[in-house]
Short mmCIF file of C-alpha atoms in Angstrom, two decimals:
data_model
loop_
_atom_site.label_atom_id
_atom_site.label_comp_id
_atom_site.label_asym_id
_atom_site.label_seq_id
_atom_site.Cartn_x
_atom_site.Cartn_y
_atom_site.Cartn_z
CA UNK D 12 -8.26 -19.64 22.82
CA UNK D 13 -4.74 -20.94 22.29
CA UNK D 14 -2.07 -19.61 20.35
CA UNK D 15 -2.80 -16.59 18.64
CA UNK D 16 -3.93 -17.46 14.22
CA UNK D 17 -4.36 -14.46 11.98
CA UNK D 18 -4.32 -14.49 8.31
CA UNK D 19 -4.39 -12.14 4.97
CA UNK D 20 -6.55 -13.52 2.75
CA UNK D 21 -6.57 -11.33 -0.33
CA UNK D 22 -8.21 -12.34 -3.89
CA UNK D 23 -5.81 -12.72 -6.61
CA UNK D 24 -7.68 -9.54 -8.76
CA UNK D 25 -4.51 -7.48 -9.48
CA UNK D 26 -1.88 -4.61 -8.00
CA UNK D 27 -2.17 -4.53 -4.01
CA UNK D 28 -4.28 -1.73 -3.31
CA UNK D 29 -2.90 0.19 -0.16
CA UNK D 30 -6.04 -0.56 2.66
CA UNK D 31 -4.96 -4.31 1.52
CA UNK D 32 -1.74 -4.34 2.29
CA UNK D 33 -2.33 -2.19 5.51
CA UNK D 34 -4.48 -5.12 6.28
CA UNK D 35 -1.90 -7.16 5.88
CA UNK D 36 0.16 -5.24 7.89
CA UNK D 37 -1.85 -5.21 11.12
CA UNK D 38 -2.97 -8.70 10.98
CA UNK D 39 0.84 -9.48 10.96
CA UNK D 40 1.72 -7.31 13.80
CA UNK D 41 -1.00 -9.18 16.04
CA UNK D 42 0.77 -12.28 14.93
CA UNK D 43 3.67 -11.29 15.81
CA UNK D 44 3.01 -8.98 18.74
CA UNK D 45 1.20 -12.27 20.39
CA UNK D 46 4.04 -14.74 19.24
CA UNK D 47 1.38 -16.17 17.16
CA UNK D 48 1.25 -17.79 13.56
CA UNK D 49 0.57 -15.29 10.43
CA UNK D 50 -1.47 -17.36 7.66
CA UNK D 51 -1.27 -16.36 4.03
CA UNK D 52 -4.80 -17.84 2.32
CA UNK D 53 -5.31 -16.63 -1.18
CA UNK D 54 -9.24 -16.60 -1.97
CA UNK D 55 -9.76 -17.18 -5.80
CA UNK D 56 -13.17 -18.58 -5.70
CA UNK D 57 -14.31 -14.97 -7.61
CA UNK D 58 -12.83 -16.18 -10.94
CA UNK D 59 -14.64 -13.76 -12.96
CA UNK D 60 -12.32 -10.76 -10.94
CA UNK D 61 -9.25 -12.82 -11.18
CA UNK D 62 -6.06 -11.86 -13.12
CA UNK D 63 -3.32 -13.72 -13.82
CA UNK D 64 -0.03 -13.31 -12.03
CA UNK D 65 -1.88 -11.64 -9.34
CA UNK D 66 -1.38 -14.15 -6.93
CA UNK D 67 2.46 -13.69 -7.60
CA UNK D 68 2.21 -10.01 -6.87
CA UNK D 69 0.53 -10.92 -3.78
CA UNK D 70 3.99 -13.29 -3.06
CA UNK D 71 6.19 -10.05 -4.07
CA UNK D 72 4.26 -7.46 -2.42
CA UNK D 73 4.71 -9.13 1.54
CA UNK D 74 7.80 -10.53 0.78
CA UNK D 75 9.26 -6.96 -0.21
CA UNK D 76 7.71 -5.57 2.32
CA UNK D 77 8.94 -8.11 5.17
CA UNK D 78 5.66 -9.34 6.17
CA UNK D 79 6.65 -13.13 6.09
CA UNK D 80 3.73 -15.67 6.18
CA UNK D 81 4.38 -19.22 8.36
CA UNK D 82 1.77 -21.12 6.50
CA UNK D 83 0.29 -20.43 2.86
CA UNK D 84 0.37 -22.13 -0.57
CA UNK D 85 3.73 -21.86 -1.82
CA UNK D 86 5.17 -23.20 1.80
CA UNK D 87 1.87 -25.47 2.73
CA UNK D 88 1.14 -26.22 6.42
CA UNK D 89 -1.22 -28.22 8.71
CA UNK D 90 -4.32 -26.54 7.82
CA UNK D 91 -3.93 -26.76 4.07
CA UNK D 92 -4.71 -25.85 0.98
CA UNK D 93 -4.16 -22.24 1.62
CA UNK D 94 -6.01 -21.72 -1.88
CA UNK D 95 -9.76 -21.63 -1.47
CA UNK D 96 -10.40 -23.13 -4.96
CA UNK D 97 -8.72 -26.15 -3.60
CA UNK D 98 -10.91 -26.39 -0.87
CA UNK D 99 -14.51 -26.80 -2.66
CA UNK D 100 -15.28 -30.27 -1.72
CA UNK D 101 -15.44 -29.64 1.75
CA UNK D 102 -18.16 -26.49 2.16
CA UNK D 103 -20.79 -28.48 0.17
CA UNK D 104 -20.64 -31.13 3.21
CA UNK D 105 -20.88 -27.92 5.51
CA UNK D 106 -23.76 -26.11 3.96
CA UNK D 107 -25.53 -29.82 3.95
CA UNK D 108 -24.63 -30.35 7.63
CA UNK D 109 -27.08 -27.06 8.29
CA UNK D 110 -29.78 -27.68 5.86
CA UNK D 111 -29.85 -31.45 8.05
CA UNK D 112 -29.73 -29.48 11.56
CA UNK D 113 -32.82 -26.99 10.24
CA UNK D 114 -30.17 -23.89 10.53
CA UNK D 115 -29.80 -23.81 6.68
CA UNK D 116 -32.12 -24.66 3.60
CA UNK D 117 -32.63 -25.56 -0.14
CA UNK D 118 -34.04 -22.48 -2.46
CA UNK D 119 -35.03 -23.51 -5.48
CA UNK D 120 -36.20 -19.50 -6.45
CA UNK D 121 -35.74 -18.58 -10.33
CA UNK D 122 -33.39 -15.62 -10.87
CA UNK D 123 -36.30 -14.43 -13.00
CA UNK D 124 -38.62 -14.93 -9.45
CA UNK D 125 -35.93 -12.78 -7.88
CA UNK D 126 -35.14 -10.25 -10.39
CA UNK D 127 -38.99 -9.69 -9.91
CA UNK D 128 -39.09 -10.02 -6.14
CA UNK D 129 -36.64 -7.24 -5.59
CA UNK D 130 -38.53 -4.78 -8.27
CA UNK D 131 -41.76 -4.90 -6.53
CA UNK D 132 -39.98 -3.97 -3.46
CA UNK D 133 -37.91 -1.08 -4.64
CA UNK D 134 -41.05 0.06 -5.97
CA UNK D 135 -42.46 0.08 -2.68
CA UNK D 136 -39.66 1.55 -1.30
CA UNK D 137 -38.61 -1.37 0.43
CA UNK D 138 -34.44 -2.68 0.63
CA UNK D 139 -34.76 -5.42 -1.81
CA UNK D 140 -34.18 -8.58 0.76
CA UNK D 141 -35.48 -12.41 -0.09
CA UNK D 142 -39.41 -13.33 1.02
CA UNK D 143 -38.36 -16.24 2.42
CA UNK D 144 -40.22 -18.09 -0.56
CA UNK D 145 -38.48 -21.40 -0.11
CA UNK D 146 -38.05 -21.46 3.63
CA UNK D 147 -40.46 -23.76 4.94
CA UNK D 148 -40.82 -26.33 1.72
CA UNK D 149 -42.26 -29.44 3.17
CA UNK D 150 -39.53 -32.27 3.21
CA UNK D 151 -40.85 -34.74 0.39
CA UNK D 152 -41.42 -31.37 -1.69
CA UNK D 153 -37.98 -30.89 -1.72
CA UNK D 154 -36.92 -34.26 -1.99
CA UNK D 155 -38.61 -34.40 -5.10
CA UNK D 156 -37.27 -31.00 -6.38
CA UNK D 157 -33.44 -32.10 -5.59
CA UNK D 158 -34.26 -35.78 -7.15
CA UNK D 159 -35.49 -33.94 -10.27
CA UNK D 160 -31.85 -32.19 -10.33
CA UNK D 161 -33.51 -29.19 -10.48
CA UNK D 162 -31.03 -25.74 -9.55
CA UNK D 163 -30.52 -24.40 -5.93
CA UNK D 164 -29.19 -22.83 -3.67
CA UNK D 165 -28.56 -23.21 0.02
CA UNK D 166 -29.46 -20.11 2.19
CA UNK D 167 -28.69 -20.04 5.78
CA UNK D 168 -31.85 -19.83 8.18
CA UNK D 169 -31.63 -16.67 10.39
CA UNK D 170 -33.89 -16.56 13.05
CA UNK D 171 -37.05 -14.72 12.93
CA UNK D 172 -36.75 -13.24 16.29
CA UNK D 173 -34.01 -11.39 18.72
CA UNK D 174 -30.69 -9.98 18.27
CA UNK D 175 -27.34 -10.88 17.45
CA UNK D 176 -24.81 -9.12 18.80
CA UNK D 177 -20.85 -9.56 19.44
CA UNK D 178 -17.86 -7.02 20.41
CA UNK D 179 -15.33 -5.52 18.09
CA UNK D 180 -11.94 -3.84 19.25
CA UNK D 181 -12.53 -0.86 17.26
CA UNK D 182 -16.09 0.00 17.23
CA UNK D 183 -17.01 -1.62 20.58
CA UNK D 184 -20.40 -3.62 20.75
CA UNK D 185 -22.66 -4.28 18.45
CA UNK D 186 -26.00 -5.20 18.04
CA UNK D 187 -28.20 -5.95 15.54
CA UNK D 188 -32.20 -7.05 15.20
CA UNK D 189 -32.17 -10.54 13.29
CA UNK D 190 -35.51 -9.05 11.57
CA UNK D 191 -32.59 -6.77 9.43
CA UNK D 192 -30.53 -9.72 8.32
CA UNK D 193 -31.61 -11.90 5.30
CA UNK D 194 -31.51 -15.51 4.63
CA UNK D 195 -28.04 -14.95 2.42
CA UNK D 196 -26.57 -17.66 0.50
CA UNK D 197 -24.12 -19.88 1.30
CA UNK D 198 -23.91 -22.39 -1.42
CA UNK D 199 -24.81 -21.11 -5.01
CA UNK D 200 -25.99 -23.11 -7.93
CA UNK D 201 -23.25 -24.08 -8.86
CA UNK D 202 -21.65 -25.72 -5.65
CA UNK D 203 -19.53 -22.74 -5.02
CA UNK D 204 -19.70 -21.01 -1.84
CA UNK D 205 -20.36 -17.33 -1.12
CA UNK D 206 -17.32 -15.25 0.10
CA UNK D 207 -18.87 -15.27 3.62
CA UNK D 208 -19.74 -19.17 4.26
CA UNK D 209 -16.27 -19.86 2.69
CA UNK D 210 -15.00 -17.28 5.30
CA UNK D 211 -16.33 -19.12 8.12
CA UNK D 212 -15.70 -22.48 7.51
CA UNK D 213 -12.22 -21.58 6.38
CA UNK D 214 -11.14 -19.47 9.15
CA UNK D 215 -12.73 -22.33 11.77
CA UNK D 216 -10.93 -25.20 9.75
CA UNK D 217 -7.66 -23.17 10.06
CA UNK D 218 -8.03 -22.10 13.49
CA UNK D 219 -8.15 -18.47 13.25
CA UNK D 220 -8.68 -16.24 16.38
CA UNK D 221 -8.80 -12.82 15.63
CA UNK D 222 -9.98 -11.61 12.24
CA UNK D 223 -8.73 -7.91 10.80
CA UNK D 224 -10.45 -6.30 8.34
CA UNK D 225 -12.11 -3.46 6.50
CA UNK D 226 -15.07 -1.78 8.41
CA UNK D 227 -17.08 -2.56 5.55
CA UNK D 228 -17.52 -6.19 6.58
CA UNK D 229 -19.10 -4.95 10.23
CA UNK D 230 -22.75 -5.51 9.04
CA UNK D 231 -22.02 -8.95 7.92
CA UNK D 232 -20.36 -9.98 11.40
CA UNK D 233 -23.93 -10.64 12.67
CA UNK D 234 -24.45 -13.06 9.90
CA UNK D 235 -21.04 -14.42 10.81
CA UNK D 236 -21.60 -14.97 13.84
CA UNK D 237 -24.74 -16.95 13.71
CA UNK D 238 -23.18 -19.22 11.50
CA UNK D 239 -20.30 -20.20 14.07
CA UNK D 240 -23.06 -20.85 16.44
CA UNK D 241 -25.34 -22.65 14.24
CA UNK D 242 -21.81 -24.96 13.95
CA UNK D 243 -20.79 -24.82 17.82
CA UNK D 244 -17.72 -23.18 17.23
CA UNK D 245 -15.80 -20.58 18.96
CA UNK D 246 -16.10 -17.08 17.45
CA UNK D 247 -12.89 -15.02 16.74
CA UNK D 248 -11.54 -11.68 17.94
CA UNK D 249 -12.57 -9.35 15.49
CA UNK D 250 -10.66 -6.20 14.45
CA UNK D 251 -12.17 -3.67 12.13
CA UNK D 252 -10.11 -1.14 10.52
CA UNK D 253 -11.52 2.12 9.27
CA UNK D 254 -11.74 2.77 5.25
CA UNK D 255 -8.56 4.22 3.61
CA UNK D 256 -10.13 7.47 1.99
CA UNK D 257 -9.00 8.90 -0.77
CA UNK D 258 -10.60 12.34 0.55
CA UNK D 259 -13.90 12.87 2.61
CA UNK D 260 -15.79 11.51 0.67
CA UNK D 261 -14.70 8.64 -1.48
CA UNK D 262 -12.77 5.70 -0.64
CA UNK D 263 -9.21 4.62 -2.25
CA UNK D 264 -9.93 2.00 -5.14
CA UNK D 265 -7.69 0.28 -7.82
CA UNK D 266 -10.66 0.17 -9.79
CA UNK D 267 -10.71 3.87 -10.08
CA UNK D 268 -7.71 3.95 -10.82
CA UNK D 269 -6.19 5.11 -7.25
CA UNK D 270 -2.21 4.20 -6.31
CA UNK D 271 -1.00 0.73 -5.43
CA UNK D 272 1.64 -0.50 -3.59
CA UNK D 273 3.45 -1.31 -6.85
CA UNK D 274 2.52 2.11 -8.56
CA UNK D 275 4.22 3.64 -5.53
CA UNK D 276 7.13 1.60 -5.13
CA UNK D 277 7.56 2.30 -9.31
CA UNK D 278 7.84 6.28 -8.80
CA UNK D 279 10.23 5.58 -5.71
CA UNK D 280 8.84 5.37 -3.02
CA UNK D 281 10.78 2.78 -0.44
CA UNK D 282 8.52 -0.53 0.36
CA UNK D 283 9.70 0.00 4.36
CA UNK D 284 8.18 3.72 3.86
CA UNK D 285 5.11 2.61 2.40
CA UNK D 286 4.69 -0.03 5.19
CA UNK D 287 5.59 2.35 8.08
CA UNK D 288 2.98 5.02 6.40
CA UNK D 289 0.31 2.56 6.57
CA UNK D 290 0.90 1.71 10.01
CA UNK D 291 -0.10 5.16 11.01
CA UNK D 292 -3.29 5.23 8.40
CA UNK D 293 -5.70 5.14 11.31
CA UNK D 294 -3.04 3.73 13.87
CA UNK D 295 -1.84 6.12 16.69
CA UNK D 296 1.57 5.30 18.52
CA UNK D 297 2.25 6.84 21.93
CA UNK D 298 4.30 9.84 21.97
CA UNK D 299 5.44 11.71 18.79
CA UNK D 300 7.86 9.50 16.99
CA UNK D 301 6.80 8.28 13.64
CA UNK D 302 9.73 6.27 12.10
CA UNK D 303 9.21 2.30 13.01
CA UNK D 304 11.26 -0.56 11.51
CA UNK D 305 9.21 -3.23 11.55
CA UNK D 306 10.44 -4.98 14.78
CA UNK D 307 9.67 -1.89 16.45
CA UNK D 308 6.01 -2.23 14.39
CA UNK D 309 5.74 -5.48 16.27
CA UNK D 310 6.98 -4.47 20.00
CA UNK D 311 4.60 -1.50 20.17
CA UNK D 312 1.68 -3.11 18.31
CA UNK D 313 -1.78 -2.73 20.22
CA UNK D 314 -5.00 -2.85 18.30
CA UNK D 315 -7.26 -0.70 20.44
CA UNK D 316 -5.03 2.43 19.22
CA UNK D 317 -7.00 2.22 15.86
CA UNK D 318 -9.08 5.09 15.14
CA UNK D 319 -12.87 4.59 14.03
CA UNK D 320 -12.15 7.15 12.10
CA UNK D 321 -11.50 7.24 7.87
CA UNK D 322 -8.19 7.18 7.58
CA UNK D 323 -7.48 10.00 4.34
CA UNK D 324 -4.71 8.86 2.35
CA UNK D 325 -2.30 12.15 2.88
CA UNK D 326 0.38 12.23 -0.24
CA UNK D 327 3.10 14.55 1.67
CA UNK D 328 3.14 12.70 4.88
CA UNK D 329 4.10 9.80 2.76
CA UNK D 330 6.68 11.64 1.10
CA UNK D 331 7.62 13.08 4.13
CA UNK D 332 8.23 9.50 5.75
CA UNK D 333 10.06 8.21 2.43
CA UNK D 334 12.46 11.29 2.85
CA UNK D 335 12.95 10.31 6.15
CA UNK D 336 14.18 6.38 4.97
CA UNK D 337 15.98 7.80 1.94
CA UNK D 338 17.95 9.95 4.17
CA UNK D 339 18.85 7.25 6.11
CA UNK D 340 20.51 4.73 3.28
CA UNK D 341 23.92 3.76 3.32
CA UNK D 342 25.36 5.29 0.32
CA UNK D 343 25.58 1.87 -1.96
CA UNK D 344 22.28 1.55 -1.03
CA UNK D 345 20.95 4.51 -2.66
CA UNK D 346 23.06 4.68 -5.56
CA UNK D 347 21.74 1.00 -6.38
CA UNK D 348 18.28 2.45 -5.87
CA UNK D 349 19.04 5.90 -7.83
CA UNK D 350 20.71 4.49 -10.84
CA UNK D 351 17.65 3.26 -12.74
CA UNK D 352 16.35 6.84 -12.58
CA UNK D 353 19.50 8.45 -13.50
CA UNK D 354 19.46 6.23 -16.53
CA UNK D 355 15.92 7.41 -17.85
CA UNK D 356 17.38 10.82 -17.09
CA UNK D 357 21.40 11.35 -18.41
CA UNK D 358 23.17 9.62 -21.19
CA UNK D 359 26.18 11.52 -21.13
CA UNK D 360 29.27 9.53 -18.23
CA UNK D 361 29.46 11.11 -15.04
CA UNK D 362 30.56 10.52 -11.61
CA UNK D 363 27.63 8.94 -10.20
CA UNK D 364 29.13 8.45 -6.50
CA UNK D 365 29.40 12.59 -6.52
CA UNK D 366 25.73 12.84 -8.48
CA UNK D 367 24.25 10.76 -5.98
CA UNK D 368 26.41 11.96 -2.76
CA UNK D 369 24.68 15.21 -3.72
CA UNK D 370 21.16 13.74 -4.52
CA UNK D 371 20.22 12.06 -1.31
CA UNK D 372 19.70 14.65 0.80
CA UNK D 373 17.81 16.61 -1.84
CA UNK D 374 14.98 14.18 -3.37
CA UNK D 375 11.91 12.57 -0.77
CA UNK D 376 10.91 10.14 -4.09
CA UNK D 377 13.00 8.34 -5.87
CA UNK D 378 10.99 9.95 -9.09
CA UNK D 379 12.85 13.21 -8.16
CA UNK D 380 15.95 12.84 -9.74
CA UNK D 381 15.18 12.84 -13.25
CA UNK D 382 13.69 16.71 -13.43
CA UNK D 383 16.98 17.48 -11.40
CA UNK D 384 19.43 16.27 -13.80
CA UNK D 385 17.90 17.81 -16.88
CA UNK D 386 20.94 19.85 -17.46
CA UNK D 387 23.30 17.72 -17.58
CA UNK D 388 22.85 16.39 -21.20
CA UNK D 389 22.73 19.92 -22.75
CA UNK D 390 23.04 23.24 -20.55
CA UNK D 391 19.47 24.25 -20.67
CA UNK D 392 18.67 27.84 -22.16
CA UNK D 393 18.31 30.92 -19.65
CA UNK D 394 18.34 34.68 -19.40
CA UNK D 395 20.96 36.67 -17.99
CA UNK D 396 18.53 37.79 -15.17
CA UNK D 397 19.40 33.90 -13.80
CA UNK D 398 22.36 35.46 -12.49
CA UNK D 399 21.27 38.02 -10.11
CA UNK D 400 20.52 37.09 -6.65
CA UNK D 401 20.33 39.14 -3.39
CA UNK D 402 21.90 36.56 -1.03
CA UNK D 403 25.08 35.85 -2.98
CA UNK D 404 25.04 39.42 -3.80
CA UNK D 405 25.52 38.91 -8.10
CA UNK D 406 24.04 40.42 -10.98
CA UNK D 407 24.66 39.87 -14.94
CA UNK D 408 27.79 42.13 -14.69
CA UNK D 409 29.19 40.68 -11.95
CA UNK D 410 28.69 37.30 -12.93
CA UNK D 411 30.64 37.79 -16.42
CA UNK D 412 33.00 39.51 -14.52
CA UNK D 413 33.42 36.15 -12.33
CA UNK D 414 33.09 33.98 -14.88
CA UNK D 415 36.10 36.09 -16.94
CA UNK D 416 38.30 35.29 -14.06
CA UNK D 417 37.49 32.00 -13.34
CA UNK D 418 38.21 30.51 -17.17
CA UNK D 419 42.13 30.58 -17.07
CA UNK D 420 41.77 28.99 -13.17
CA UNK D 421 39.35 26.32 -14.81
CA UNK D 422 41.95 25.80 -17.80
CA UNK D 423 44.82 25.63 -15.62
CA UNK D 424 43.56 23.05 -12.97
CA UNK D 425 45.38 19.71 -13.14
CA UNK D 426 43.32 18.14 -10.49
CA UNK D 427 39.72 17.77 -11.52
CA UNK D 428 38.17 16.37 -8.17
CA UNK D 429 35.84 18.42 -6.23
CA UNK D 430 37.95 19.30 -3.57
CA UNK D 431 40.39 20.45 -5.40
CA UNK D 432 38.58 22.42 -7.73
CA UNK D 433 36.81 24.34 -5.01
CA UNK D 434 40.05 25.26 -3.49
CA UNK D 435 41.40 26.42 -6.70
CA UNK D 436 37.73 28.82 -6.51
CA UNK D 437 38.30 29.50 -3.27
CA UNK D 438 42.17 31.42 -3.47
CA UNK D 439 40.64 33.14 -6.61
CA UNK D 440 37.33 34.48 -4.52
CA UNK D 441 40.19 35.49 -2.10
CA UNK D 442 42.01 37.20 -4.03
CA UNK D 443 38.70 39.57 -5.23
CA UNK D 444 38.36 40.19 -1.86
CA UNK D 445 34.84 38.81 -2.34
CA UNK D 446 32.73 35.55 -0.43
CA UNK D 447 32.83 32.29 -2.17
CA UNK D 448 29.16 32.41 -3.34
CA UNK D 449 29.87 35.53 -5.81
CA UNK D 450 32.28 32.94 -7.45
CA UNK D 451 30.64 30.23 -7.32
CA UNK D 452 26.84 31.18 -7.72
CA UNK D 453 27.59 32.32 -11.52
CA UNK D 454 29.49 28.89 -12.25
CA UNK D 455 26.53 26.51 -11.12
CA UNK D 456 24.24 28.89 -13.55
CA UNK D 457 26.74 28.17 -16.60
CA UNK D 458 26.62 24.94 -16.11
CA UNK D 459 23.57 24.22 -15.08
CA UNK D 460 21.09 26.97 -16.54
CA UNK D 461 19.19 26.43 -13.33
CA UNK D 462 18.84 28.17 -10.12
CA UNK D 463 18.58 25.06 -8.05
CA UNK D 464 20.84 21.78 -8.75
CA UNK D 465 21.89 18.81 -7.28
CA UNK D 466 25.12 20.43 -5.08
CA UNK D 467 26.81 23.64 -6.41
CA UNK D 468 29.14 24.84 -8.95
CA UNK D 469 32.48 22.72 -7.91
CA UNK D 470 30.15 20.20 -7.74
CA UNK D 471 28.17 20.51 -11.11
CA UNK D 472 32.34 20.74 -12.49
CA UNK D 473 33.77 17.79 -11.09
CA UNK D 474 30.78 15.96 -12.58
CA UNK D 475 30.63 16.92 -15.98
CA UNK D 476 34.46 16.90 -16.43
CA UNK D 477 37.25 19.21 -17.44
CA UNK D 478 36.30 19.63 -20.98
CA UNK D 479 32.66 19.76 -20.54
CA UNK D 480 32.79 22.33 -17.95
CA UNK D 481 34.78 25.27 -19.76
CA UNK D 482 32.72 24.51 -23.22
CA UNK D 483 29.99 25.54 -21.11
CA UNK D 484 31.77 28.06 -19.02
CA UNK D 485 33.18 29.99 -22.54
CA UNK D 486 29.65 29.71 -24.11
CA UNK D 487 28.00 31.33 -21.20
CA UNK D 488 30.51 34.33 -20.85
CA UNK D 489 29.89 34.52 -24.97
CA UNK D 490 26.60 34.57 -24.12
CA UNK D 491 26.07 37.44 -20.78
#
């Protein structure tokens, strides 16, 4: 084979589930890895699954996620259309060439016949599979039949003895008794072809040499495979990735309702995150690091490190990872990313640059900031018991006496940034002869109502603003 061809070809049937876009993501890397070409094919033929705009989301989802295509419908290339819809003429002259080289045949079987068929052998406790009714018509029979215009469909012939076998990356060799496989269809009624013909002719036609995909498509390899023999054609590499599990025993699914890649990207989770989670869903690097840009994705790429394994979708490793990135923003970076979640949180003006200087190292999801800022609208109600703590070494008492001497500081401070507010704390802790926290501990609960904010009580001050802070400062001493 010549230059490495991969593709993602994904149907156009809504939000990219996760396993899809991991997909995506390793048959990129073997692109690029190999210094190959990455094909974006968009397979639509299913039109009673497809949804509109889906195919945009599709466009979105890799572009957001760097995984940039070389060929594909919006940007066309030598092996075009990239949308199989467009591409219907030419797997009717395909399925023909068979029937006309005795590897494929016309079925002219009732669904009624077949609906029948297939009772009668569940009855019997047989897997419903086709008789072979219409295999060996004679000729003029069928001439007749297809001059008559009546319906049919072409089923490929699988031979009736030996095996067919081939090797997969993952999962090694395999090898299968023809007598298992049935005649499947290839052309239906209605001139459309079945997902797997239009596979195979498509990813011939485009020149595709290795094939990733999901584990569930290793029993119809076999049936693959005799199909690029029955044409003469050279067989891809195939790569089959384990299922993406949502626990032991049942797999992730947008149809039940499991997260996609936008539903996680909408609660704030980073789309370089996401991607550098899914590498290691059933991917194992060497060594122990686990943060990968994607050029490092590509460098250290190498397929036989995928697990047979499920891969089970683990929640706080991905958080754990998006902490990681999040901590790791320049500043602009993450206020642009925090604001829209400070809006559905605070009306009130504040000093965002402080708010968020003081949320990035204390939120792994994006969808973290709103519960933390819940305070800063109205001081939230709370017992005096808020105030005692072991470590800072305050109770009720000596938190009003705190507060008592901390008002006139508050009211006399002409310099209302952080810094110097703290400072102001800091000579009047001094002066008690006691630590900064005794001070400072009882001020973040005024303001706050909350044991745990984003940054402490200069901090809380500075954002809320002179006024703001001894309103609340005078109401909690009125209150303790």
């Amino acid at each position: 084979m010549s230059q490495t061809r991969t593709r993602f070809a994904p149907s156009p049937t809504g939000y990219m589930h996760v396993g899809n876009l991991r997909t995506a993501l390793y048959t990129y890397l073997q692109a690029r890895h190999d210094g190959g070409a990455f094909i974006l094919r968009i397979e639509d033929t299913d039109q009673g699954r497809y949804v509109p705009g889906a195919t945009d989301i599709i466009y979105d989802t890799l572009r957001a996620t760097g995984l940039t295509w070389d060929e594909g419908p919006d940007i066309g290339g030598p092996a075009g259309p990239y949308v199989q819809s467009k591409r219907m003429g030419l797997f009717k002259q395909y399925a023909e060439q068979l029937v006309r080289e005795g590897r494929a045949y016309y079925c002219f079987c009732t669904g009624a016949r077949l609906d029948a068929l297939h009772a009668a052998q569940k009855a019997a406790g047989e897997v419903p599979h086709y008789d072979g009714h219409c295999r060996d018509l004679p000729a003029d029979e069928v001439a007749a039949r297809l001059a008559a215009g009546e319906p049919y469909v072409i089923r490929q012939r699988i031979p009736e003895s030996g095996t067919a076998a081939f090797d997969d990356v993952v999962y090694g060799h395999i090898e299968v008794d023809v007598k298992e496989l049935d005649d499947q269809i290839l052309l239906k009624s209605d001139g459309m072809p079945t997902y797997n013909f239009a596979n195979v002719v498509d990813d011939h036609l485009m020149g595709i040499t290795h094939v990733i995909r999901g584990s569930e498509y290793l029993s119809s390899t076999p049936k693959y495979n005799l199909l690029y023999e029955a044409f003469g054609w050279e067989k891809p590499t195939y790569i089959h990735c384990p299922p993406v599990m949502k626990d032991a025993q049942n797999k992730l699914s947008k149809r039940n309702g499991d997260a996609s890649y936008q539903d996680l990207v909408a609660r704030g989770y980073l789309p370089q995150a996401v991607l550098n989670y899914l590498l290691l869903l059933g991917w194992a690097p060497e060594g122990e690091q686990e943060i990968f840009a994607l050029d490092e994705m590509v460098r250290i790429w190498d397929p036989a490190r995928i697990s047979k394994s499920p891969a089970i979708f683990d929640p706080l490793k991905l958080r754990a990872i998006n902490a990681a990135y999040i901590r790791a923003l320049p500043p602009e970076d993450f206020r642009r990313m925090a604001d829209p979640f400070i809006d559905a949180a605070v009306r009130r003006p504040i000093d965002r640059g402080l708010l968020c200087q003081n949320l990035q190292p204390r939120c792994e999801v994006l969808e973290d900031i709103p519960p933390q800022l819940d305070f800063l609208d109205a001081v939230l109600p709370f017992t005096a018991e808020l105030y005692r703590n072991k470590k800072q070494k305050t109770t009720p008492e000596s938190a009003k006496t705190a507060l008592a001497a901390l008002l006139p500081v508050l009211e006399a401070q002409t310099d209302w940034r952080r810094d110097a507010i703290f400072e102001s704390c800091r000579q009047l802790a001094e002066q008690l002869a006691q630590k900064n926290g005794w001070l400072l501990y009882p001020l973040g609960i005024a303001l706050s109502g909350k044991a745990r904010t984003p940054g402490g009580g200069t901090d809380l001050a500075a954002m809320l603003g002179k006024a703001e802070t001894l309103a609340r400062v005078r109401a909690a001493l009125a209150a303790l």
